[in-house]
Coordinates of C-alpha atoms and ligand atoms in Angstrom, one line a residue:
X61 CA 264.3 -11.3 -55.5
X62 CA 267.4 -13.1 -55.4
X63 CA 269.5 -9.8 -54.2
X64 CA 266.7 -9.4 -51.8
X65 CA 266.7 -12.9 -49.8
X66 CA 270.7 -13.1 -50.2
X67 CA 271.3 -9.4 -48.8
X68 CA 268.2 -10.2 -45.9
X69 CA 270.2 -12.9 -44.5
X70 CA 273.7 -11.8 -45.2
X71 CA 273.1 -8.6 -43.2
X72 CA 270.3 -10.6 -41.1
X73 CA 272.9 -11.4 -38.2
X74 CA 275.2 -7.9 -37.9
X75 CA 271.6 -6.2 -37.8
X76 CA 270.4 -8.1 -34.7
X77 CA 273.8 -7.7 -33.0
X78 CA 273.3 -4.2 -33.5
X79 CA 269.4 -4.1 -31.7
X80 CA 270.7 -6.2 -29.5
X81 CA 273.7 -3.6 -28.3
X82 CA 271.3 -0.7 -28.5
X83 CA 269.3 -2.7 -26.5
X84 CA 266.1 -2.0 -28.8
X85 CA 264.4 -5.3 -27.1
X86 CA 260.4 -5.8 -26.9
X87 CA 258.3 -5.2 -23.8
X88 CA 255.7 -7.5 -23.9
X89 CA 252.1 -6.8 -22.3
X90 CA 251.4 -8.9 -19.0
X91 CA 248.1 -9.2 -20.2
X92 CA 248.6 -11.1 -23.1
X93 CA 248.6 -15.1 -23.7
X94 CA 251.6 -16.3 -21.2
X95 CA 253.3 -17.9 -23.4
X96 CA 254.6 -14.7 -24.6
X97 CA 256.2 -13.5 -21.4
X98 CA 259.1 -15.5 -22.5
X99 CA 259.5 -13.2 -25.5
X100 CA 260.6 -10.6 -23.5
X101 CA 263.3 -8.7 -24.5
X102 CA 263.5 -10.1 -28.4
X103 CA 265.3 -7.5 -30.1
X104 CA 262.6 -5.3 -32.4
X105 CA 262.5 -2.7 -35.2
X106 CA 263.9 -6.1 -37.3
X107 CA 261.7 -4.6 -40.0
X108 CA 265.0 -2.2 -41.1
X109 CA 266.7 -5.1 -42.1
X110 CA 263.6 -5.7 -45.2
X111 CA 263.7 -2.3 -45.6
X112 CA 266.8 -2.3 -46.7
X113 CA 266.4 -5.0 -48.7
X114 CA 263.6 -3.8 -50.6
X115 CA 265.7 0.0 -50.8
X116 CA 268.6 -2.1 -52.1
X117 CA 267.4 -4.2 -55.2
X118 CA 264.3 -2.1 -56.5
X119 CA 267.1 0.8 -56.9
X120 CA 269.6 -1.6 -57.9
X121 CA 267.1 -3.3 -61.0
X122 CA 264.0 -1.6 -61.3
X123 CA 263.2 1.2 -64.0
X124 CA 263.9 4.6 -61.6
X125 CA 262.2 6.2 -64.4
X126 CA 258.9 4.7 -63.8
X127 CA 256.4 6.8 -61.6
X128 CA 254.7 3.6 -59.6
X129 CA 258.0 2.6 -58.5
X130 CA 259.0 5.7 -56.8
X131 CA 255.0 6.0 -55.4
X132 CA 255.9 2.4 -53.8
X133 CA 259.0 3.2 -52.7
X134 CA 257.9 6.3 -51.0
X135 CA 255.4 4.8 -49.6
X136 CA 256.7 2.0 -48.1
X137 CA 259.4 4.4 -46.2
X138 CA 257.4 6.9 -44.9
X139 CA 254.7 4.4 -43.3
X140 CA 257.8 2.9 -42.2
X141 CA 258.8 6.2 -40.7
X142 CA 256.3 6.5 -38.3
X143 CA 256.4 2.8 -37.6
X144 CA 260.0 3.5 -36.3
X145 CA 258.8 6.9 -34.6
X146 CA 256.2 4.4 -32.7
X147 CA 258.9 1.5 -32.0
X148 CA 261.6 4.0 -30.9
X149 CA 258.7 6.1 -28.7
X150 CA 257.8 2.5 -27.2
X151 CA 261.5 1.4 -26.4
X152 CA 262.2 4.8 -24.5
X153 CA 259.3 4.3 -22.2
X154 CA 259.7 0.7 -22.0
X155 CA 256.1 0.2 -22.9
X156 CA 253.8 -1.0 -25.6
X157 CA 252.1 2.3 -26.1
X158 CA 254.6 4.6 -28.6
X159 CA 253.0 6.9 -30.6
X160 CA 249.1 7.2 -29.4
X161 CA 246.3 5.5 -31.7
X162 CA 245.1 9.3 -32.9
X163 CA 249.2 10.5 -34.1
X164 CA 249.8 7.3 -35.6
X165 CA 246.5 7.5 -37.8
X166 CA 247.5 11.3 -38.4
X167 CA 250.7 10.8 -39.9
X168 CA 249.7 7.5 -42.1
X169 CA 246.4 9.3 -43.3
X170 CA 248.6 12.2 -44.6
X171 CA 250.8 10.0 -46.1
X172 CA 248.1 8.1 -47.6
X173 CA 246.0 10.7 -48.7
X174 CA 249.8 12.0 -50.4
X175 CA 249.5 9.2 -52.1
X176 CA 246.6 8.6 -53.7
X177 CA 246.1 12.6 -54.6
X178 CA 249.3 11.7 -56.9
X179 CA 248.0 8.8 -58.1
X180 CA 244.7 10.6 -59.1
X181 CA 246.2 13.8 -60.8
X182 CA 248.7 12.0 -62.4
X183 CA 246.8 9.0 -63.8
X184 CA 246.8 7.4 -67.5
X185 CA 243.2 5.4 -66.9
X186 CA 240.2 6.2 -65.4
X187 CA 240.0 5.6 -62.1
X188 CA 238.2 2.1 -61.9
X189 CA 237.6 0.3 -59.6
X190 CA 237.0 -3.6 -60.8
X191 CA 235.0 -6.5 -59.6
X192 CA 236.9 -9.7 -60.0
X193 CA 235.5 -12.8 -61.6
X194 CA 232.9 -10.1 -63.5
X195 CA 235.2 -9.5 -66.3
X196 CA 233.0 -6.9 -67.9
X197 CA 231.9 -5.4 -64.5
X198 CA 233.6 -1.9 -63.3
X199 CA 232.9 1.6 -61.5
X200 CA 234.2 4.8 -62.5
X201 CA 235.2 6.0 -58.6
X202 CA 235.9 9.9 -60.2
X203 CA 237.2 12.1 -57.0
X204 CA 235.8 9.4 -54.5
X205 CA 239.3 7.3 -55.6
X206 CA 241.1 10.0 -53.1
X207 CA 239.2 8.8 -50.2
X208 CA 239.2 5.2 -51.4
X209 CA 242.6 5.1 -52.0
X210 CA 243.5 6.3 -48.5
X211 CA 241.4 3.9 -46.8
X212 CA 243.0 0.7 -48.6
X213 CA 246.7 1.9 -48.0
X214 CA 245.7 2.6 -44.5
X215 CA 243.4 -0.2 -43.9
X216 CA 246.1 -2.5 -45.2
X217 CA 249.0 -0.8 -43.2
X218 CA 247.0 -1.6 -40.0
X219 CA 245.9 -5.3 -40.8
X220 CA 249.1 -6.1 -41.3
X221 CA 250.1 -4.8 -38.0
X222 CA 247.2 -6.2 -36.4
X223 CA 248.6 -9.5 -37.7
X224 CA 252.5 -9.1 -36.5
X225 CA 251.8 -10.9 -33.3
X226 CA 253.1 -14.5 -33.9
X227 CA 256.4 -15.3 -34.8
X228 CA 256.3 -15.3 -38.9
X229 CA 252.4 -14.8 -38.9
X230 CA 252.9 -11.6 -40.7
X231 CA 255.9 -11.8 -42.9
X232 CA 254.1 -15.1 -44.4
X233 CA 250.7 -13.9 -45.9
X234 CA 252.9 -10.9 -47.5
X235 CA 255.2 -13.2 -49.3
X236 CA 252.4 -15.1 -50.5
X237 CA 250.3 -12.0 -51.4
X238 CA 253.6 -10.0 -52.8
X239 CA 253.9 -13.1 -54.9
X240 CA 250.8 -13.4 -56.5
X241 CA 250.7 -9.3 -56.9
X242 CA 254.0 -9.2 -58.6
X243 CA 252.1 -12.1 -61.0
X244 CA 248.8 -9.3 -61.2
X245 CA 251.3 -6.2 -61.7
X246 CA 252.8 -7.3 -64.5
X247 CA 249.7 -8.6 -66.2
X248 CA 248.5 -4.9 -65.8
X249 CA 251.3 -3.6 -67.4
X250 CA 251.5 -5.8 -70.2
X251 CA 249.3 -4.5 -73.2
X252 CA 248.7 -8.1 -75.0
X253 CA 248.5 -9.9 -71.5
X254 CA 245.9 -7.2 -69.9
X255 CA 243.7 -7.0 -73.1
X256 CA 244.0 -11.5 -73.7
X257 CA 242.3 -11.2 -69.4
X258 CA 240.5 -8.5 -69.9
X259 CA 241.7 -7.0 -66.8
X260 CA 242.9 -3.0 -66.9
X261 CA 246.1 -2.0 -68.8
X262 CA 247.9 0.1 -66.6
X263 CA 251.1 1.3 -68.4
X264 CA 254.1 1.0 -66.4
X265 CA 252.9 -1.0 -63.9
X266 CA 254.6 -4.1 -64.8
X267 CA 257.8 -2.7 -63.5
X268 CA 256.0 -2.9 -60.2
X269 CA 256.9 -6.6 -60.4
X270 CA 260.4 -5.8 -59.1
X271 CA 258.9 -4.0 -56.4
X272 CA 256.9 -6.8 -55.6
X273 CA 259.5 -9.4 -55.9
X274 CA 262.0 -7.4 -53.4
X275 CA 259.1 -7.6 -51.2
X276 CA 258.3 -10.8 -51.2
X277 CA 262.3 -12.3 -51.0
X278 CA 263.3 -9.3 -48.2
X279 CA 260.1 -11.1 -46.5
X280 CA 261.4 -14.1 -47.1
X281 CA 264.8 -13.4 -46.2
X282 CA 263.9 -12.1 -43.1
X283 CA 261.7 -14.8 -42.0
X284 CA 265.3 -17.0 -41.8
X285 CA 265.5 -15.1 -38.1
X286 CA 262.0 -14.3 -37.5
X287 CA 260.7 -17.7 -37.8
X288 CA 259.8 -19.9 -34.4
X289 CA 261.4 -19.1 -32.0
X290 CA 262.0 -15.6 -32.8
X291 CA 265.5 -14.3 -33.3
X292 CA 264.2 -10.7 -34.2
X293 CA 260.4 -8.8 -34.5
X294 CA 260.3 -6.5 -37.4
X295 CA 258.7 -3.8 -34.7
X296 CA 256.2 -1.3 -36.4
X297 CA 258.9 0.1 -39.0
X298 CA 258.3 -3.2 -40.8
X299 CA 254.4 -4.0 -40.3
X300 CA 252.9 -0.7 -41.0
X301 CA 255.7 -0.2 -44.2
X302 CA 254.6 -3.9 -45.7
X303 CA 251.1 -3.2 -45.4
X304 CA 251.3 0.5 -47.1
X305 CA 253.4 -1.1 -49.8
X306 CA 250.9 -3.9 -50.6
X307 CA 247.7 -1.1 -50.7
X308 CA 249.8 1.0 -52.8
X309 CA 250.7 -1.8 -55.4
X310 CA 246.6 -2.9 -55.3
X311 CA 245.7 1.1 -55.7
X312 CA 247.8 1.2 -58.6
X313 CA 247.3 -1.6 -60.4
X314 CA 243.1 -1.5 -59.5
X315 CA 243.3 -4.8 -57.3
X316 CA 241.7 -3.5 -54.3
X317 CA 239.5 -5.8 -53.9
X318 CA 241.5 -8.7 -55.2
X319 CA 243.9 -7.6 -52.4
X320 CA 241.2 -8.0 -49.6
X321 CA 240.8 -11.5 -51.0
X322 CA 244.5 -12.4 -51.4
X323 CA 245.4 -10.7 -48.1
X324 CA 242.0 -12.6 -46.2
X325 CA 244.6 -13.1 -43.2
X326 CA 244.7 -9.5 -42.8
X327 CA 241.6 -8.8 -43.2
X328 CA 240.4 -12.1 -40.9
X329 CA 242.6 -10.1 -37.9
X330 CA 241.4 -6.8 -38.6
X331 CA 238.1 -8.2 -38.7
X332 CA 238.3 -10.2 -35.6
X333 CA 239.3 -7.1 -33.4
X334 CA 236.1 -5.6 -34.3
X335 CA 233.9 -7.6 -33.7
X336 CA 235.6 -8.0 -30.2
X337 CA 235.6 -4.3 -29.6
X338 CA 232.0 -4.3 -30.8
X339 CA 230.6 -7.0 -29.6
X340 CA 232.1 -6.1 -25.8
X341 CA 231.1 -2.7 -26.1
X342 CA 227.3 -3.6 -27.1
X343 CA 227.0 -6.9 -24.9
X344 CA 229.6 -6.7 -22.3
X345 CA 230.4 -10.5 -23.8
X346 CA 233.4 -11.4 -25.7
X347 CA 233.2 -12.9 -29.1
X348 CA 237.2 -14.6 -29.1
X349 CA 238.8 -15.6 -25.9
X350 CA 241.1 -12.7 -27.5
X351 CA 241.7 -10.7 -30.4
X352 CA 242.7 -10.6 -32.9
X353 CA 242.5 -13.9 -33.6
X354 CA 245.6 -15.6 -33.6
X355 CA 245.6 -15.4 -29.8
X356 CA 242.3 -17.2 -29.9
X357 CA 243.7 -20.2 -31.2
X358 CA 246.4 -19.5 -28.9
X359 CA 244.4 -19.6 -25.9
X360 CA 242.6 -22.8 -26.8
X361 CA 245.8 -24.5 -26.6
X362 CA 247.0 -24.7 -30.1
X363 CA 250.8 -24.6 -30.0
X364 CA 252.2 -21.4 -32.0
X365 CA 253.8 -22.7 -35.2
X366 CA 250.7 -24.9 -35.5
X367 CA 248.4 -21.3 -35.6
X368 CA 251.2 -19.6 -37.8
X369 CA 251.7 -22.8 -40.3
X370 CA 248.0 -22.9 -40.3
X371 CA 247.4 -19.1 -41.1
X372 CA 250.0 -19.4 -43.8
X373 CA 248.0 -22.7 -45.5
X374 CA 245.3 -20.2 -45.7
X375 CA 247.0 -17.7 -47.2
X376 CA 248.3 -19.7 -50.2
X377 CA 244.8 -20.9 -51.0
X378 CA 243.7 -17.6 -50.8
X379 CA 246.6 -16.8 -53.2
X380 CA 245.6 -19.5 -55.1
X381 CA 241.5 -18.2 -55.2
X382 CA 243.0 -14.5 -56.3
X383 CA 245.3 -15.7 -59.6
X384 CA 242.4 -17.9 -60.6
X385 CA 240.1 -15.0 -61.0
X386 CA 242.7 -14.3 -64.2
Ligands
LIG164 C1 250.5 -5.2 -33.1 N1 251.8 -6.4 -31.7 C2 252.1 -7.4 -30.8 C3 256.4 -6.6 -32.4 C4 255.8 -6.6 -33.7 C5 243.1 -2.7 -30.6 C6 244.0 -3.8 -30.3 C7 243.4 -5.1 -30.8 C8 245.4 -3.6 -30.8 C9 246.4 -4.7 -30.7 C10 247.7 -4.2 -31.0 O1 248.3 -3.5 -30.2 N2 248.2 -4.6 -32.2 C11 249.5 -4.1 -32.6 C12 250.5 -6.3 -32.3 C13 253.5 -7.4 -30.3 O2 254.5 -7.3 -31.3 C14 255.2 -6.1 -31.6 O3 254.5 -5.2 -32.4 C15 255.1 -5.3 -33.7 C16 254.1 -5.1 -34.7 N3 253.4 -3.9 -34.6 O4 256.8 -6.6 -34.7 O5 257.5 -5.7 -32.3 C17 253.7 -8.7 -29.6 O6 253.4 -9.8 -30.5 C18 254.2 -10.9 -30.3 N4 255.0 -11.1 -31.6 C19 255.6 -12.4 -31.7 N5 256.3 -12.6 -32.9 C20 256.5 -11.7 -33.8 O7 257.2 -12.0 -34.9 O8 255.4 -13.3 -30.9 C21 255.2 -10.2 -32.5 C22 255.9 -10.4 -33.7 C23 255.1 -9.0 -29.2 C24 255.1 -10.5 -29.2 O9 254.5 -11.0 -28.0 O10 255.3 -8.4 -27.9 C25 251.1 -7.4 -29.7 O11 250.3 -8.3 -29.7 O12 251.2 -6.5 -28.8 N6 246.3 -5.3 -29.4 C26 246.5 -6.5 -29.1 O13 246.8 -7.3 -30.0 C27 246.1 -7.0 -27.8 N7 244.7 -7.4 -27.8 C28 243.7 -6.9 -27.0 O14 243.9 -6.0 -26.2 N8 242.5 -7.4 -27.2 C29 241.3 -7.0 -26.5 C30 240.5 -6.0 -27.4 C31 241.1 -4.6 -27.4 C32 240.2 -6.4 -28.8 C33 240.4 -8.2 -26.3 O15 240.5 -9.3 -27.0 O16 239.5 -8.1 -25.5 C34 246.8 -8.3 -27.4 N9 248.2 -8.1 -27.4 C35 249.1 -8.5 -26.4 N10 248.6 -8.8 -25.3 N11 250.4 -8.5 -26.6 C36 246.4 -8.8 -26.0 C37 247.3 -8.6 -24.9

C-alpha cells in the first residue's frame, strides 16, 4: 500500500504532463449538467497512472506463485485494455462514443467468462455461493458459477463506470470497498481465522490482501489529482479495470453478495440508470432529473464535493455494515 500511494503521486504529475502533450483531453456531452462544460478538456486515460501502481507493488510484494493473484492481475489489465481501446477510440473522434455499447460488452464478457471458466476448473472448494449474516446458509452454484461469475465481474466493471462521473465519486467507494475486501481476503485464506467466522476457507486467497491493498492506496494515490477540481479523469482504462478487479477478488474469495452490499454506491448508480431507462421507456416520464444518480443531486443544486463527500459517507457505512457481518 505504501509503494502504491507513494509511486501514485510521485509519477502522478509527469503522467498528466504527458496526457496533457498528447493532448488525450475529455470531450464532455453538451447535454449533460452545465456545470460540466467547464471540464472540458481535463486530461483522461489518468486511470494508467493506478495501473501502474497496482502492476508495480503486487509484482514487487505479492506471492507470484499464488494463482488468485495472477487471475486479479490479469483481470484487472485486460478490462483495462478495452477501457483504453474505448478512451483512445473516443479521443480520435473527439466524442464520447468510443467503442459502441455491443464491442465493449463483447470484449469484457470474453474476458469475464476467461475468468471464471479458470476459476471453476481450477478450484480447491466447491463452488458456493454464501449468504451473509446466515452463517450456516450456502448454495452449491455447480456449472451455473460460469455464468454467475461473469455477470458479477461484468456487472461490477460497469457500475463502476457508471459511477466515474464526479470528480473522486468513483475512486472513493473503491478505496473503501478494496479496504474492507483486503480485510475479507485474508480472513478467507486464513485456516484458523475462516473456520473461528465460519466463513469459507479459500487457500491462497489471503495473498489477495496485497492485491487489495495496491488497489486501495493506487486509488488513493491517485485521488491526490483527481480530487475537486479535477487535475486528471482516470478515462475507461481505470473504471472498467477497478470494477473487474473488485468482482474478481468477490468471485474468488465467495463475497458476491457482500460486494453488492459493500460496493451499494455502485450498485445505487447502476440501479438508478435503469430505472430511468425503464421507467421512460414504459411511461414516457422520468424517474431522476438524470441518471445515474449523481447528476440528480447535481441538478437539484447540490454543489459537487457536497454529492461526492456525501456518496463517499455512504460508502464507509456500507463498509462498515459488510465487516460486521464477520
Ligand atoms: C461513464 N462518464 C462520464 C471520464 C471518466 C446508459 C447511460 C446512463 C450511460 C452513461 C455513461 O456514458 N456512463 C459512462 C460516465 C464522463 O467521464 C469520463 O468517462 C470516464 C469513465 N468512464 O473517467 O473520462 C464525464 O463525467 C465527468 N467526470 C467528472 N470527474 C471525474 O473524475 O466530472 C468524470 C470523472 C466527464 C466529466 O464531465 O466528461 C459521463 O457522464 O459521460 N451516460 C450518462 O451518464 C449520461 N446520462 C444519460 O444520458 N441519462 C439519460 C438516460 C440514458 C438514463 C437520462 O437520465 O435520461 C450523462 N452523462 C453526461 N451527460 N456526461 C448525461 C449527459
Amino acid at each position: 500500500a505504501i509503494t502504491s500511494v507513494l509511486l501514485c503521486m510521485g509519477i502522478g504529475p509527469a503522467f498528466i504532463r504527458w496526457l496533457q502533450k498528447k493532448q488525450w483531453g475529455q470531450t464532455i456531452r453538451d447535454d449533460g449538467p452545465k456545470s460540466h462544460l467547464s471540464k472540458k478538456g481535463t486530461p483522461t486515460m489518468g486511470g494508467g497512472i493506478i495501473l501502474i501502481g497496482i502492476s508495480v507493488s503486487t509484482l514487487l510484494w505479492a506471492d507470484l506463485s499464488n494463482k488468485y493473484v495472477w487471475v486479479c492481475l490479469i483481470a484487472t489489465f485486460l478490462f483495462g485494455l478495452i477501457g483504453y481501446v474505448d478512451d483512445i477510440a473516443k479521443i480520435s473522434q473527439k466524442s464520447s462514443k468510443g467503442l459502441t455499447a455491443r464491442q465493449k460488452f463483447f470484449f469484457q464478457s470474453l474476458v469475464a467468462l476467461g475468468v471464471a471458466t479458470f476459476l471453476y476448473l481450477y478450484r480447491d472448494t466447491p463452488p458456493l455461493l454464501k449468504f451473509p449474516f446466515f452463517k450456516t446458509w450456502s448454495l452449491n452454484l455447480g456449472l451455473l458459477f460460469v455464468p454467475f461469475a461473469w455477470l458479477v465481474i461484468v456487472g461490477a466493471s460497469n457500475a463502476v463506470n457508471l459511477t466515474d462521473g464526479l470528480d473522486g465519486l468513483a475512486v472513493g467507494p473503491t478505496i473503501t470497498t478494496a479496504s474492507t475486501f483486503l480485510v475479507l481476503s485474508y480472513c478467507a485464506g486464513h485456516i484458523v481465522i475462516a473456520e473461528y467466522l465460519q466463513i469459507p476457507y479459500v487457500a491462497g486467497s489471503g495473498e489477495l490482501a496485497i492485491f487489495l491493498g495496491s488497489v486501495a492506496a493506487s486509488c488513493l494515490g491517485f485521488l491526490w489529482f483527481n480530487t475537486y477540481p479535477a487535475q486528471v479523469f482516470m478515462g475507461d482504462v481505470g473504471s472498467l479495470a477497478l470494477g473487474a478487479a473488485l468482482g474478481t477478488v468477490a468471485v474468488i474469495t465467495k463475497n458476491e453478495i457482500l460486494l453488492a452490499i459493500c460496493g451499494g454506491i455502485f450498485v445505487l448508480e447502476a440501479l438508478s440508470v435503469m430505472a430511468q431507462v425503464v421507467s421512460f421507456k414504459m411511461t414516457g416520464k422520468r424517474v431522476f432529473k438524470m441518471a445515474p444518480i449523481h447528476h440528480h443531486f447535481e441538478l437539484k443544486g447540490w454543489a459537487e464535493p457536497k454529492v461526492i463527500v456525501r456518496f463517499w459517507i455512504i460508502s464507509i457505512l456500507l463498509a462498515l455494515v459488510t465487516l460486521s457481518t464477520l
